[in-house]
Each structure stands twice: as structure tokens, then as C-alpha cells.
XYZ file of C-alpha atoms in Angstrom:
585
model
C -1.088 2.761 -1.730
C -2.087 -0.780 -2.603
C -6.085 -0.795 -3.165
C -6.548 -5.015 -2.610
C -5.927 -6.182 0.864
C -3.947 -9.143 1.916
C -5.233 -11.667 4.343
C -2.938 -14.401 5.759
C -3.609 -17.653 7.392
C -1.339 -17.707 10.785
C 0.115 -20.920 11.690
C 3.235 -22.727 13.031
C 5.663 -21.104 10.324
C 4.229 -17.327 11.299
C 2.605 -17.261 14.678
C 5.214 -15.784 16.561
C 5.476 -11.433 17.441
C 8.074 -10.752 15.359
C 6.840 -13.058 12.657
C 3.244 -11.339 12.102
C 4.735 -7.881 12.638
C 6.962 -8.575 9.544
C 4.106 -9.903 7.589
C 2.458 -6.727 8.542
C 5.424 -4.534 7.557
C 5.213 -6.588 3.884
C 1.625 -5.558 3.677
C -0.728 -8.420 5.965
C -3.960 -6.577 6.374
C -6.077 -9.100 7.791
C -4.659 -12.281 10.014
C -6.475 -15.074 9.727
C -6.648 -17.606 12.434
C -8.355 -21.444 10.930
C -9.714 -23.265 13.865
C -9.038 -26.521 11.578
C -6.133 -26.838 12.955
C -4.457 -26.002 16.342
C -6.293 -25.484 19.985
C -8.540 -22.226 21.155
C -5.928 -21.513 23.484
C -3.070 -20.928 21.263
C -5.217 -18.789 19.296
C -6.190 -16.428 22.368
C -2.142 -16.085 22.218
C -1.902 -15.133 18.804
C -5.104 -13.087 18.809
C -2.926 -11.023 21.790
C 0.459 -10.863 19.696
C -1.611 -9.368 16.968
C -2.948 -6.859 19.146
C 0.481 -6.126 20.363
C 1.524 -5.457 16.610
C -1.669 -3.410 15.808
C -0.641 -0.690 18.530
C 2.802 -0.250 17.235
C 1.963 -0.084 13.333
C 0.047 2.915 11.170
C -2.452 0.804 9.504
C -4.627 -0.634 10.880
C -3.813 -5.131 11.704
C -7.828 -6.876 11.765
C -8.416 -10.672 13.230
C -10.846 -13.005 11.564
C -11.757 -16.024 13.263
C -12.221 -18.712 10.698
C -14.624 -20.837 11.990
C -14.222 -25.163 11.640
C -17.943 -25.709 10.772
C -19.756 -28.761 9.836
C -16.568 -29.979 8.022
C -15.964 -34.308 7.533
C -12.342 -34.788 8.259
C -10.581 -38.216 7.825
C -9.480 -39.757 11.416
C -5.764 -38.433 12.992
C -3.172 -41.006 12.226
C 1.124 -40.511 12.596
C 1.382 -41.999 8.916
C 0.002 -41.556 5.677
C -2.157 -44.847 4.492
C -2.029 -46.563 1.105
C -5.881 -46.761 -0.541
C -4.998 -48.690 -3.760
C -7.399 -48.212 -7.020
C -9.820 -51.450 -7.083
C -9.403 -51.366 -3.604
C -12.991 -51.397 -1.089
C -13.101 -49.318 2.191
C -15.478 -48.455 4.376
C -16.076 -45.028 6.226
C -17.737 -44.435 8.935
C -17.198 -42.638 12.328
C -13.946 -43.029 14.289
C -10.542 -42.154 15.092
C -8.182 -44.177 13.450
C -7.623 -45.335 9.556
C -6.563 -48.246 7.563
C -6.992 -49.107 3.835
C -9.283 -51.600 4.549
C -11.350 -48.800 6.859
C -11.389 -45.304 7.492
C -12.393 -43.498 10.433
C -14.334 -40.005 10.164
C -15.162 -37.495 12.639
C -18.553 -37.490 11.061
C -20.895 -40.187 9.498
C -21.967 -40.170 6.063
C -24.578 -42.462 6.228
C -26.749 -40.019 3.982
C -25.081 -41.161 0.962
C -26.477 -43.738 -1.733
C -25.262 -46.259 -3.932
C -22.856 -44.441 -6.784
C -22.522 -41.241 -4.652
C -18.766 -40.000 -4.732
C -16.508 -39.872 -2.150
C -13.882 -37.323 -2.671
C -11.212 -37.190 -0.107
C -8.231 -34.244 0.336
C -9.372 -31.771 -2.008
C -10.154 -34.451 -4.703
C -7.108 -36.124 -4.730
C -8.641 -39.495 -3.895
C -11.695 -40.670 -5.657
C -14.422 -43.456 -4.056
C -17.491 -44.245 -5.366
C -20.418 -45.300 -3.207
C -21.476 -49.036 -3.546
C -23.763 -49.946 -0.424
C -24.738 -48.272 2.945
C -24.711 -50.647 5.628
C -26.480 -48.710 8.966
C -23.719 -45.935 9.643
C -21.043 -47.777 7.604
C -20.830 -46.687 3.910
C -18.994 -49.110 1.538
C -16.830 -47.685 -1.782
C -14.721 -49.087 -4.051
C -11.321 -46.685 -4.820
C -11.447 -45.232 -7.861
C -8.377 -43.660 -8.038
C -6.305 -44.135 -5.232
C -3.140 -42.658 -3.699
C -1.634 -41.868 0.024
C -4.299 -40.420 2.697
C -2.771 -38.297 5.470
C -3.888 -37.036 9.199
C -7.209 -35.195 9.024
C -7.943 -34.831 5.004
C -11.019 -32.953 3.777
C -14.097 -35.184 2.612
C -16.584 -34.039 -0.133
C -19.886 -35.518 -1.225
C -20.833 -33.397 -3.973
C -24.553 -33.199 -3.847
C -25.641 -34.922 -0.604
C -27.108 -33.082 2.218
C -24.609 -34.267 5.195
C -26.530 -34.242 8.624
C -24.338 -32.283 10.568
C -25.310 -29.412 12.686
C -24.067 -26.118 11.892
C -23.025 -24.994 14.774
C -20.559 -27.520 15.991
C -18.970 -27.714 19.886
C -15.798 -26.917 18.702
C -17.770 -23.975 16.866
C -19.347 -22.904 20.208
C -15.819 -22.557 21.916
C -14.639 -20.747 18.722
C -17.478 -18.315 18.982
C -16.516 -17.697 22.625
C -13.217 -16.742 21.941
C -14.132 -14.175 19.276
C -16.907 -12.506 22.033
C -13.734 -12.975 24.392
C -11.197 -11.134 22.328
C -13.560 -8.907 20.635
C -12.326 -10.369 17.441
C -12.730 -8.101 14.205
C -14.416 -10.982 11.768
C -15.660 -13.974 11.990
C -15.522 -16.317 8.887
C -18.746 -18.833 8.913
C -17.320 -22.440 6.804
C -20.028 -24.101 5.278
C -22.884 -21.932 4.740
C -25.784 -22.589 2.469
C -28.032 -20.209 2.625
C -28.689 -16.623 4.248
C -30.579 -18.513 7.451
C -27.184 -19.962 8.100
C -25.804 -16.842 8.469
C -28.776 -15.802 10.603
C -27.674 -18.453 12.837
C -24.366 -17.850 13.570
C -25.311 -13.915 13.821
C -27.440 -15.232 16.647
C -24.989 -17.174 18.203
C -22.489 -13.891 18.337
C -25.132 -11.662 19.688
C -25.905 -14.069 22.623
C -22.150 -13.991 23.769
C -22.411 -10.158 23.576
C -20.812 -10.394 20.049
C -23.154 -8.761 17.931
C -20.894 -6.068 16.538
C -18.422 -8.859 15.179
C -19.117 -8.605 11.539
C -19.362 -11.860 9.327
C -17.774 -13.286 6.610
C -19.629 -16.166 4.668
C -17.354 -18.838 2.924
C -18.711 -19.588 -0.113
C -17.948 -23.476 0.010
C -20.597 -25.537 -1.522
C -22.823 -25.710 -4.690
C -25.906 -25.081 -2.527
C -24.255 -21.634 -1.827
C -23.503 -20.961 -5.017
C -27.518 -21.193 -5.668
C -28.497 -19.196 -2.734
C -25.482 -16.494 -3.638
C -28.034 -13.467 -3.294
C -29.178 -13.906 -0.239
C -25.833 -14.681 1.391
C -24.468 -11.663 0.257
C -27.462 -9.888 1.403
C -26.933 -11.306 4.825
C -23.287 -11.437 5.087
C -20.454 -8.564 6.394
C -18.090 -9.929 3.573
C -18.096 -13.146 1.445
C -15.037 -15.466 0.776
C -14.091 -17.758 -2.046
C -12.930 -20.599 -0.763
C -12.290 -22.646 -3.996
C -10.862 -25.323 -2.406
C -13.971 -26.823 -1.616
C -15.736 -25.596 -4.054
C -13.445 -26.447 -6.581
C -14.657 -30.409 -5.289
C -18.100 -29.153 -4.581
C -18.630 -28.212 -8.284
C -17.044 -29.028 -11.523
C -13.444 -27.334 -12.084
C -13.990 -25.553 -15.047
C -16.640 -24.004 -13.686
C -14.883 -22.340 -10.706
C -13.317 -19.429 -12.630
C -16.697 -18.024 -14.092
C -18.650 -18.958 -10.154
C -15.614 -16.464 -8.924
C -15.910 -13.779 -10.870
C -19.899 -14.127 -10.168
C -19.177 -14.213 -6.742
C -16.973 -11.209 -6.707
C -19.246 -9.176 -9.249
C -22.094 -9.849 -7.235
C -20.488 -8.636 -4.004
C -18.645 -5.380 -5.606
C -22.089 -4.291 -6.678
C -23.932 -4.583 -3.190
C -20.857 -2.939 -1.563
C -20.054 -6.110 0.514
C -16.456 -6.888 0.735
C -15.226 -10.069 -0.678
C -11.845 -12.238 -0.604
C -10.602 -14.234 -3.072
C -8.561 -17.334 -1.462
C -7.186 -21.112 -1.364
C -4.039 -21.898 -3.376
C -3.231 -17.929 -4.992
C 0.638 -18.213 -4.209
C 0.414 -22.449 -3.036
C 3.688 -23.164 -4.629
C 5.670 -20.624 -2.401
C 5.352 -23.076 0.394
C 8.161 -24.317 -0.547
C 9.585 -22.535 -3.360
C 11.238 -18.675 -3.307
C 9.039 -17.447 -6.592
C 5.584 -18.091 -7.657
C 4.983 -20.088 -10.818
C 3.577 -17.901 -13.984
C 0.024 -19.389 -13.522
C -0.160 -17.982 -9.723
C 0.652 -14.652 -10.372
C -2.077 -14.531 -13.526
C -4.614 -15.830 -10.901
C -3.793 -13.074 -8.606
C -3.828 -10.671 -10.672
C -6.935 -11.902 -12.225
C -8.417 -11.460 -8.826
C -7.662 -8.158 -8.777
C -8.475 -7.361 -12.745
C -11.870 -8.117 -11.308
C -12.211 -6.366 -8.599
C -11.486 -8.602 -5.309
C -11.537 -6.553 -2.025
C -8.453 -9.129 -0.915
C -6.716 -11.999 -1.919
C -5.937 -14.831 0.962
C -2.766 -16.789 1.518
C -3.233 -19.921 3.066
C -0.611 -23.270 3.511
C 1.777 -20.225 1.689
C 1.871 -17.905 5.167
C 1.012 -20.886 7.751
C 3.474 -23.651 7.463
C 5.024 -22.441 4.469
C 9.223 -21.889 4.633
C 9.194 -17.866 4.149
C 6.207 -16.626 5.398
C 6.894 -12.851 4.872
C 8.706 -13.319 1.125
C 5.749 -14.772 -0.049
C 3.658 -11.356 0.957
C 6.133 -9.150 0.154
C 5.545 -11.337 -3.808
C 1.864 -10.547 -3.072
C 1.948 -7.333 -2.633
C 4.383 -6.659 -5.648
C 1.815 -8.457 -7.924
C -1.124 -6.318 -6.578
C 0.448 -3.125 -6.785
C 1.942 -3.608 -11.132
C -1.668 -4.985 -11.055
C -2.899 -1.796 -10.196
C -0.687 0.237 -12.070
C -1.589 -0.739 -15.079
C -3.691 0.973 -17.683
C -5.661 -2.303 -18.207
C -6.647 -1.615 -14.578
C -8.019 1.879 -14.584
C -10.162 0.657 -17.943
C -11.296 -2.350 -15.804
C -12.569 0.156 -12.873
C -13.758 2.685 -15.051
C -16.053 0.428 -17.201
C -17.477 -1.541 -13.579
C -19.040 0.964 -11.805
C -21.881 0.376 -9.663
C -25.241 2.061 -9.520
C -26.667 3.625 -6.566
C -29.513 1.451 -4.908
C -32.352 3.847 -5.171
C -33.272 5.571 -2.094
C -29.947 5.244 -0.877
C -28.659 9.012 0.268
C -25.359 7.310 1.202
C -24.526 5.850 -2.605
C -25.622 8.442 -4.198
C -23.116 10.789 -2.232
C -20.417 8.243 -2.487
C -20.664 7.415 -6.254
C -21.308 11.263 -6.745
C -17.994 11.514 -4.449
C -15.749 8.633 -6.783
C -17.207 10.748 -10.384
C -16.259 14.376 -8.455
C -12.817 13.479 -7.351
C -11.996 12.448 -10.491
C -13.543 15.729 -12.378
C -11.764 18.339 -10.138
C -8.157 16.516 -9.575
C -8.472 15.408 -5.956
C -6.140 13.666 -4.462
C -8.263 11.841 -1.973
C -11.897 10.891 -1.003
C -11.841 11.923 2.688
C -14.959 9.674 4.130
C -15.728 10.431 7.950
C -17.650 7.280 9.163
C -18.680 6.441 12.695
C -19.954 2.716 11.792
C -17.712 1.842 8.805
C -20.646 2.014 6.550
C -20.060 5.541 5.053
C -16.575 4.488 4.262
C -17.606 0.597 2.785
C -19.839 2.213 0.195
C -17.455 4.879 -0.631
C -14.855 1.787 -1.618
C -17.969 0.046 -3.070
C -17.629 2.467 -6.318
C -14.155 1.964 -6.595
C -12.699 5.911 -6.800
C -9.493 6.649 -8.881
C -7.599 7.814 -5.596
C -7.546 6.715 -1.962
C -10.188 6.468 0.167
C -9.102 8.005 3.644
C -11.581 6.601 5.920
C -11.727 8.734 9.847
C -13.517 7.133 12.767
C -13.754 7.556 16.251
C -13.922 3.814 16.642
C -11.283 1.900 16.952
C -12.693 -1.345 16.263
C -14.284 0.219 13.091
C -10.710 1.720 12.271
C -8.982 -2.232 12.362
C -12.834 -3.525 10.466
C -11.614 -1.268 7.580
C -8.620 -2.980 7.222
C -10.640 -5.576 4.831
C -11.836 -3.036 2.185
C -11.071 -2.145 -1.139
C -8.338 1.329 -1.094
C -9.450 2.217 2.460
C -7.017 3.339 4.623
C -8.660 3.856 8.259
C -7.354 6.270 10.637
C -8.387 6.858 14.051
C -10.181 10.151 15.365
C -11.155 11.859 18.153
C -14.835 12.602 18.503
C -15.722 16.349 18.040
C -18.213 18.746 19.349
C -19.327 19.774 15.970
C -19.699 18.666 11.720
C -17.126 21.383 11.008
C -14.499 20.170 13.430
C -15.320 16.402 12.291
C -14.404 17.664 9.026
C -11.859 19.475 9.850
C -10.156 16.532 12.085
C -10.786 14.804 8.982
C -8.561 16.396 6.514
C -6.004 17.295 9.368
C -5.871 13.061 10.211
C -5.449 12.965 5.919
C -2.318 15.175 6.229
C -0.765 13.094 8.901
C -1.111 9.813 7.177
C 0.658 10.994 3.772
C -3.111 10.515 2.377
C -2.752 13.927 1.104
C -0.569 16.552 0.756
C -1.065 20.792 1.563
C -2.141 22.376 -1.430
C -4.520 18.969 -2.474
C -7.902 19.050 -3.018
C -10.236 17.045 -0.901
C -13.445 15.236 -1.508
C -15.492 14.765 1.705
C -18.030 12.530 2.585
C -19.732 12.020 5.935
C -21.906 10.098 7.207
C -24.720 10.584 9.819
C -22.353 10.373 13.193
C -24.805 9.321 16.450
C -22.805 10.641 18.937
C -23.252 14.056 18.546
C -26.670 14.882 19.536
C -28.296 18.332 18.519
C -26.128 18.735 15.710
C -27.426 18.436 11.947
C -25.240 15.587 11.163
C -27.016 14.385 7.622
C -25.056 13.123 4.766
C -22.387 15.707 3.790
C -20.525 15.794 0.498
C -18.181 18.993 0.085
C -14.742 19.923 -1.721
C -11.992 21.538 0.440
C -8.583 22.480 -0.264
C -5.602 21.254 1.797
C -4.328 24.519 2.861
C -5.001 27.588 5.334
C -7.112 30.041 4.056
C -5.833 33.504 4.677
C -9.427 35.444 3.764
C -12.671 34.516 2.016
C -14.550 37.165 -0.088
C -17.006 36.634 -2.862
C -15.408 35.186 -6.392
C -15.314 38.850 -9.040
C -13.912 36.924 -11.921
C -13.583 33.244 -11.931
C -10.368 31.340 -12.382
C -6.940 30.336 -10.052
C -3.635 31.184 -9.750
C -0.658 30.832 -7.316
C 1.396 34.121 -7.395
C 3.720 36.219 -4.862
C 1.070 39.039 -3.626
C 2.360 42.163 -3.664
C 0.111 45.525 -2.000
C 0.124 48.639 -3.819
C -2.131 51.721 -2.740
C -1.897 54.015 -5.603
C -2.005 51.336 -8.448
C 1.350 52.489 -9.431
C 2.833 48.546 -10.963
C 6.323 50.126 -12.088
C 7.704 47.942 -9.324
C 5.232 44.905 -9.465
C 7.265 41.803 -10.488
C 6.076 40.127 -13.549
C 2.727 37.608 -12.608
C 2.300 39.136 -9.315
C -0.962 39.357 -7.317
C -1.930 42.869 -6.667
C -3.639 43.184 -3.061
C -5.642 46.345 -3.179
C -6.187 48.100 0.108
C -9.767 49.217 1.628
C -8.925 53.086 0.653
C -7.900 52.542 -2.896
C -10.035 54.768 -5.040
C -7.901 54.869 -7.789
C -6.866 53.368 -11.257
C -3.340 51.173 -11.748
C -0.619 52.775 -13.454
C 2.152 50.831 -15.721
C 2.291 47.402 -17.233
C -0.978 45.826 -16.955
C -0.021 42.899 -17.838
C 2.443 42.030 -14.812
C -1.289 41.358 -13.096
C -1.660 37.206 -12.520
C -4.378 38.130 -10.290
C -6.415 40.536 -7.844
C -7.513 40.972 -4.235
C -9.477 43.851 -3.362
C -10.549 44.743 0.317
C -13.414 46.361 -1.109
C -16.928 45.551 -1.968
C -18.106 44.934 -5.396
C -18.228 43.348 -8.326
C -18.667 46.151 -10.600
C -15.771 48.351 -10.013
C -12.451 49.277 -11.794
C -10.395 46.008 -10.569
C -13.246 43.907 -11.413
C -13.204 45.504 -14.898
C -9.104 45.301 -15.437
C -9.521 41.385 -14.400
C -12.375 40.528 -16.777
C -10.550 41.986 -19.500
C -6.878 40.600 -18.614
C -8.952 37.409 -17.630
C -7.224 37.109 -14.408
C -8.863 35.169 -11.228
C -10.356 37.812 -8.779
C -11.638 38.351 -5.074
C -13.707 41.344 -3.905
C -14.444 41.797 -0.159
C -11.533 40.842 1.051
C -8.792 42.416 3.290
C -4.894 40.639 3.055
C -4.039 40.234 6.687
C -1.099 42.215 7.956
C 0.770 39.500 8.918
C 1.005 38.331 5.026
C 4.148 39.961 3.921
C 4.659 41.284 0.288
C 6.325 38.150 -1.742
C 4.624 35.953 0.092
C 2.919 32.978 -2.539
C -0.713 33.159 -2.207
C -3.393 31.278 -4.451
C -6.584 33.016 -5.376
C -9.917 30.799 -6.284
C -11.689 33.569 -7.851
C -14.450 31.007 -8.363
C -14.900 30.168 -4.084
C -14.222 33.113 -3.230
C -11.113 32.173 -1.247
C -7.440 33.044 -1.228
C -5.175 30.536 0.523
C -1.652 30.461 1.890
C 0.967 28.984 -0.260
C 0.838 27.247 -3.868
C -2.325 24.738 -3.750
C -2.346 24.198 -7.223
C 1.196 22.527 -7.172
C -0.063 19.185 -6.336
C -2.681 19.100 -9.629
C -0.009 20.428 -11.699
C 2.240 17.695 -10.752
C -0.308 14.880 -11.336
């Protein structure tokens, strides 16, 4: 499976059924809806078609909300204006544009004389000669075509604009409304800003809505810390801060930002421009697929499409390219090095980490196949991704809006569970709900992690970490000689091996009082119904160094030839070949 998630931006080009279920089929984990651009309405509609598609697919299909914010946007006009270099306009609020003067929805009277004025994403360049009242004056210093509703930027002055905008408000509604999985705050700069719009959620009756702070402005890059700290997940959004701060410093502020997150076990998203030129082209260039994968190299929970997915003129090509690019990505040796060499430390105190990095370093020691992490909240299974294990992360929850939450981290794949009456059936539904999926196969071995699960009350249901093989167990004894093997089993009751096939497992009865008889070295392994540790059998398989199990009776309904493996070191002998699937890796 692919370990980095894909978010896309749904818009005009993607926002019907059958378009977002074939984005989903190509590998859309997460879709984003930007209330920059269309009405609350039509998002309610999409918000329903993507619940539509969530019920019909395996994995799980999560909504963000991408909040508007305190943003500046240029007036709405049907055609593109002229500002020519030389040129002086003024700005200031209004809803219509000229060359001679452009309309904003906001002021920006707070600016001063030589202040910059940048205007969509940088492309046009004003600088700041006088302020008159609410009307600031600039002179074009490189100049070009404006259209309909263009970003502006003044890097380094405090706008006064609430956070919280109307538009905001109805936005925030919708999310309570439609019990929307994220919601993406624009504008942040500081942890009391996501405070604020935490508030806000919990006051609609949205307080389980996780959220996702855009990392958007210099000021946020300062205060990075404590907006992780108070943030569900963090996004790059490098378009404005690629006008916000200097360019050549946005590489090194991403992989900050991404570093920073990975280590506190917050998820993060990498967006704005990863696959741009596929809006209109059928391939990436070269330098979009090194930025992706660059993403990735470092450790991104999920890369974002934008303009690529929303208006661009093959929506679903250009995630099917995604996904190809993450998945060589991850392939590669340079990857596992990467991984290996970036591994988090466990905040002290923390039970949780400490199980789940001890979980990532034990699945890779013993062969498992998968790190099986039984979460209630989510939280179990976020830190288990937060130390980045070698093999899927299975994540099981009775909680279906946990199960669709998931879809945002790193090599989770969420499944939905019943709850149980007890930890051993929660585990059990566990591994069963890791079989179903194709997240493991019989005969794998399993790392489990739980978490503490509320709902069952009068059950010890502390932090569990525990190995368990994939398969049914046909007895349990107590481990005589250590070691495993996967054998037919064939019963004897006078130790006569004249007609034991060559590396057959010899099932001793609970009346044999004997010694065997013949070629010794046919033995591959031994279960005795008896007690002890001490005896003849135990004796034969030290010296022929063969796995053993005392104590423990071969059902009847096991028939001779039957393949059996026996964990002399557990104790355990199970049905069928369980060591096939670590001898094939």
C-alpha cells in the first residue's frame, strides 16, 4: 500500500459522483472543499456525493473544509485589467477594478510608504507611496494582466482583519452541519488562532472536528511550535508563503515544517502547485515529480493537488501520476534509509510512544507483516504512524468518523469494528478485520497495539503491546526446546519411525512410555501430550535440535499429514504453514 496520502481540491472539473469516486479509485484520500471559491450550498452537495462514495469504497474517503479566512482578494470583474509598470493605482475597498483603481474586499490602510503590494501569488509587484485615509497609493513595479478575485500579500504588515470572517461563520456551520472530518484554518499566526476557531467549532456542537492549521504567513513560521502543539494536522501552503517570505527560503521552512510535525506525531500536508502543470498538460514536468517526491523523501503525511484536480482537464490522470510517483518513491532503497535514520523519540512519560515506537523496532525484529493498532479515538493509531514502521499500520476502530479521520495519516489504513465485550475479542476482531482487508495474510505475524478503549467499563483496558500469529492454534503447551518448523504431523504410539516420512512431526500420545525406534533423523519436530521437560522426547529434540512442545494433546480431528507449525519457543502449535509468509519476504 501507498504510505503518503493524497488530498485533492474539488471543483468544477471534479465535483460530480462519478468524478470523485474515480479520483478515489486512483487513490484520493482526503477531498478538499476551498470555500475561496464557489457557494456553501454547493458544497453541502458535494460534501453528500462524497459521503455517497465513502459507503461504497474499502478505504476510508475524509472531507476537509478549507476555510476562506482573513484573505485580501482583488474585486470580481468579467475581464482581466492591464496595470502597466510606471503605472500609479490606488487600492482600497470595493467591487470593481480599473488600472487607474482597484477595488478590494478588504482595506489595507495599515500599510506605509515603501510597503509592497504583491498581487496573484507575486505576479504583480506595487510598491507603497502614500496612504490617503482608507485609500493606499502605489506605483507598479512590474506590471502585467490582473484577473477576477487575485490573492494580495503585504509581506510584513499586520492587516486588520478579523479572523473569523462571516463567510467563515457560515463555513463553520456547514462543517457542524455535515459533521465534516477536518477543518483547514487559512491564515493562522499563532496557536491562540487556533484556539479560536476550536472555540468556534465547539459552540456549533463541532468540537470533535479536528483542525488543520495552514501554515501561510511569516508570523506562522515564527510561532511554528505552538501551532503544531495546538493543531490536529498542519498544511504547507507555499503559495502564500512562498510571497509571505523570500523564495529560496521556502524549501528549507518546508522541510522544518514537516520535521517538526513528524516528530510531535501531528500529521502534515505538503501542498500548492506539486503537479500545477497537469492542468493542462497529460504528464508532469521533471521538476514536479522531484518536488513530490521530495515531499515524501522527507516524510510528508500527504501531498495536496490543487488548480491540478479542481478545474484542471483530467482530474483523475493527474492522481493516478500522483500516486505512481509516491509509490517508486517509496520503493526505493533511498527511502527505507530516509525512514530508518528519522525516527522519533518517545516524549517521556508517554505509555502510548513508548509502545508504539517499541511496536515500529519489534515488527521489524521478528518479520511482521503488519502493526495491528486498535484505537477508539485515532490517537493510538496517529502515534503508531508517528514512528514511521517498515510495514502497514492497520488501524481498527469502532468509530466511524475516526475510521474516515485516519484517512489523513502516514501508512494507516483504517478499518471499521464492532465494539466488543472484552480486550481479547478487541484483539481478536482486530487481526480478523486485518485478514479481511488483505493487511495480512494467515500464517503472518502480527504486532498489536491498543490503546485504552472507554467504552468498555470494568475491563483492564491499559496500553497493550503483544505478538500474535495469523493462524488457528490447534493446542498450546509449554515450549521443551526452542525453535519452529512447519511439517506434516504424523502420530506414532510405539516410537516405531520406519514409516515416518522424512521431516515429519512426530505427535506423541498421552500413554507413550517408550523410546523411538528407526531413523532419528526423519524428526523436524515433536509434540508430546505429556508433561515435562525432562523426559526422553525432550532429550531426542535437544540433541537433534528440533523445536518441541510438552503438555500438549493433537486433537482428533487433526488427521496424520496434516501441515502443522510448532513454536517450541510459545509454546504453541498452529494449523497450517505460518512460517510461509516470512520465508517469502
Amino acid at each position: 500500500m501507498r504510505n503518503a496520502k493524497i488530498v485533492c481540491t474539488i471543483g468544477p472539473a471534479s465535483d460530480d459522483r462519478d468524478t470523485i469516486r474515480g479520483l478515489a479509485d486512483a487513490g484520493m484520500s482526503v477531498v478538499r472543499l476551498n470555500a475561496s471559491h464557489g457557494t456553501t450550498d454547493h458544497r453541502e452537495t458535494v460534501i453528500e456525493r462524497a459521503r455517497a462514495v465513502d459507503d461504497e469504497i474499502d478505504d476510508p474517503l475524509a472531507v476537509m473544509v478549507d476555510l476562506k479566512g482573513p484573505e485580501v482578494r482583488t474585486a470580481e470583474i468579467d475581464d482581466p485589467i492591464a496595470l502597466a509598470e510606471g503605472s500609479e493605482v490606488s487600492f482600497l475597498e470595493g467591487d470593481d477594478a480599473t488600472p487607474e483603481r482597484v477595488g478590494l474586499t478588504h482595506s489595507i490602510g495599515a500599510a506605509e510608504p515603501g510597503d509592497t503590494i504583491l498581487l496573484d501569488d507575486g505576479r504583480i509587484e506595487c510598491r507603497v507611496e502614500r496612504v490617503d485615509g482608507e485609500s493606499v497609493v502605489a506605483t507598479v513595479v512590474s506590471g502585467g494582466k490582473l484577473g477576477s478575485r487575485k490573492g494580495v500579500n503585504l509581506p510584513g504588515v499586520a492587516i486588520d482583519v478579523d479572523l473569523i470572517t462571516p463567510e467563515d461563520e457560515a463555513e463553520l456551520d456547514l462543517a457542524a452541519r455535515t459533521n465534516a472530518d477536518f477543518v483547514a484554518a487559512s491564515f493562522v499566526r499563532d496557536a491562540d488562532d487556533v484556539y479560536r476557531i476550536a472555540d468556534e467549532l465547539e459552540a456549533r456542537g463541532g468540537d470533535d472536528i479536528p483542525i488543520v492549521a495552514k501554515i501561510e504567513r511569516a508570523g506562522a513560521v515564527e510561532n511554528l511550535e505552538g501551532i503544531v502543539d495546538a493543531a490536529d494536522g498542519v498544511m504547507v501552503a507555499r503559495g502564500d508563503l512562498g510571497v509571505e517570505c523570500p523564495l529560496e527560503d521556502v524549501p528549507v521552512i518546508q522541510k522544518r515544517i514537516i520535521r517538526t510535525c513528524v516528530n510531535e506525531g501531528v500529521p502534515v500536508i505538503t501542498a500548492t502547485e506539486m503537479l500545477d502543470s497537469m492542468v493542462s498538460s497529460r504528464r508532469p514536468t521533471r521538476a514536479e515529480a522531484s518536488d513530490v517526491a521530495n515531499a515524501v523523501l522527507d516524510g510528508t503525511d500527504a501531498v495536496m493537488l490543487s488548480g491540478e484536480t479542481a478545474v484542471g482537464e483530467d482530474p483523475i490522470n493527474v492522481v493516478d501520476t500522483m500516486d505512481r510517483i509516491v509509490r517508486q518513491v517509496e520503493s526505493s532503497d533511498e527511502y527505507a534509509e530516509t525512514r530508518e535514520q528519522r525516527v522519533p523519540t518517545a516524549e517521556e512519560g508517554s505509555r502510548t510512544e513508548a509502545l508504539a515506537r517499541s511496536a515500529r523496532y519489534l515488527a521489524r525484529d521478528i518479520g511482521a507483516s503488519t502493526v495491528v493498532a486498535v484505537s477508539e479515538s485515532g490517537f493510538t493509531a496517529r502515534k503508531t504512524a508517528m514512528f514511521r514502521p517498515g510495514v502497514p499500520v492497520v488501524a481498527t476502530t469502532p468509530n466511524d468518523r475516526v475510521r474516515r479521520q485516519l484517512a489523513l495519516s502516514w501508512g494507516v489504513r483504517p478499518v471499521l469494528t464492532e465494539y466488543a465485550n472484552d480486550m481479547e475479542s478487541i484483539l481478536d476482531n482486530a487481526v480478523d478485520a486485518a485478514l479481511d482487508r488483505g493487511g495480512a495474510a494467515s500464517g503472518d505475524t502480527l504486532v498489536v497495539l491498543s490503546g485504552m478503549l472507554t467504552e468498555l467499563e470494568g475491563t483492564n483496558t491499559t496500553n497493550t503491546l503483544k505478538v500474535h500469529v495469523a493462524a488457528e492454534t490447534l493446542v498450546t503447551g509449554k515450549g521443551a526446546v526452542a525453535g519452529r518448523v512447519a511439517a506434516p504431523v504424523h502420530r506414532t504410539e510405539d516410537g516405531d519411525l520406519d514409516a515416518l516420512p522424512e521431516d515429519s512431526v512426530v505427535a506423541l500420545g498421552p500413554e507413550f512410555n517408550g523410546e523411538f525406534g528407526g531413523d532419528l533423523d526423519r524428526i523436524a519436530g515433536i509434540v508430546d501430550a505429556r508433561e515435562g521437560m525432562t523426559g526422553y522426547p525432550a532429550v531426542v529434540a535437544r540433541e537433534l535440535g528440533v523445536p518441541m512442545v510438552s503438555g500438549a494433546a493433537l486433537p482428533e480431528s487433526v488427521a496424520d499429514g496434516t501441515t502443522v507449525t510448532v513454536d517450541g519457543e510459545r509454546g504453541v502449535v498452529y494449523d497450517g504453514d505460518v512460517l510461509r509468509a516470512a520465508r517469502e519476504r
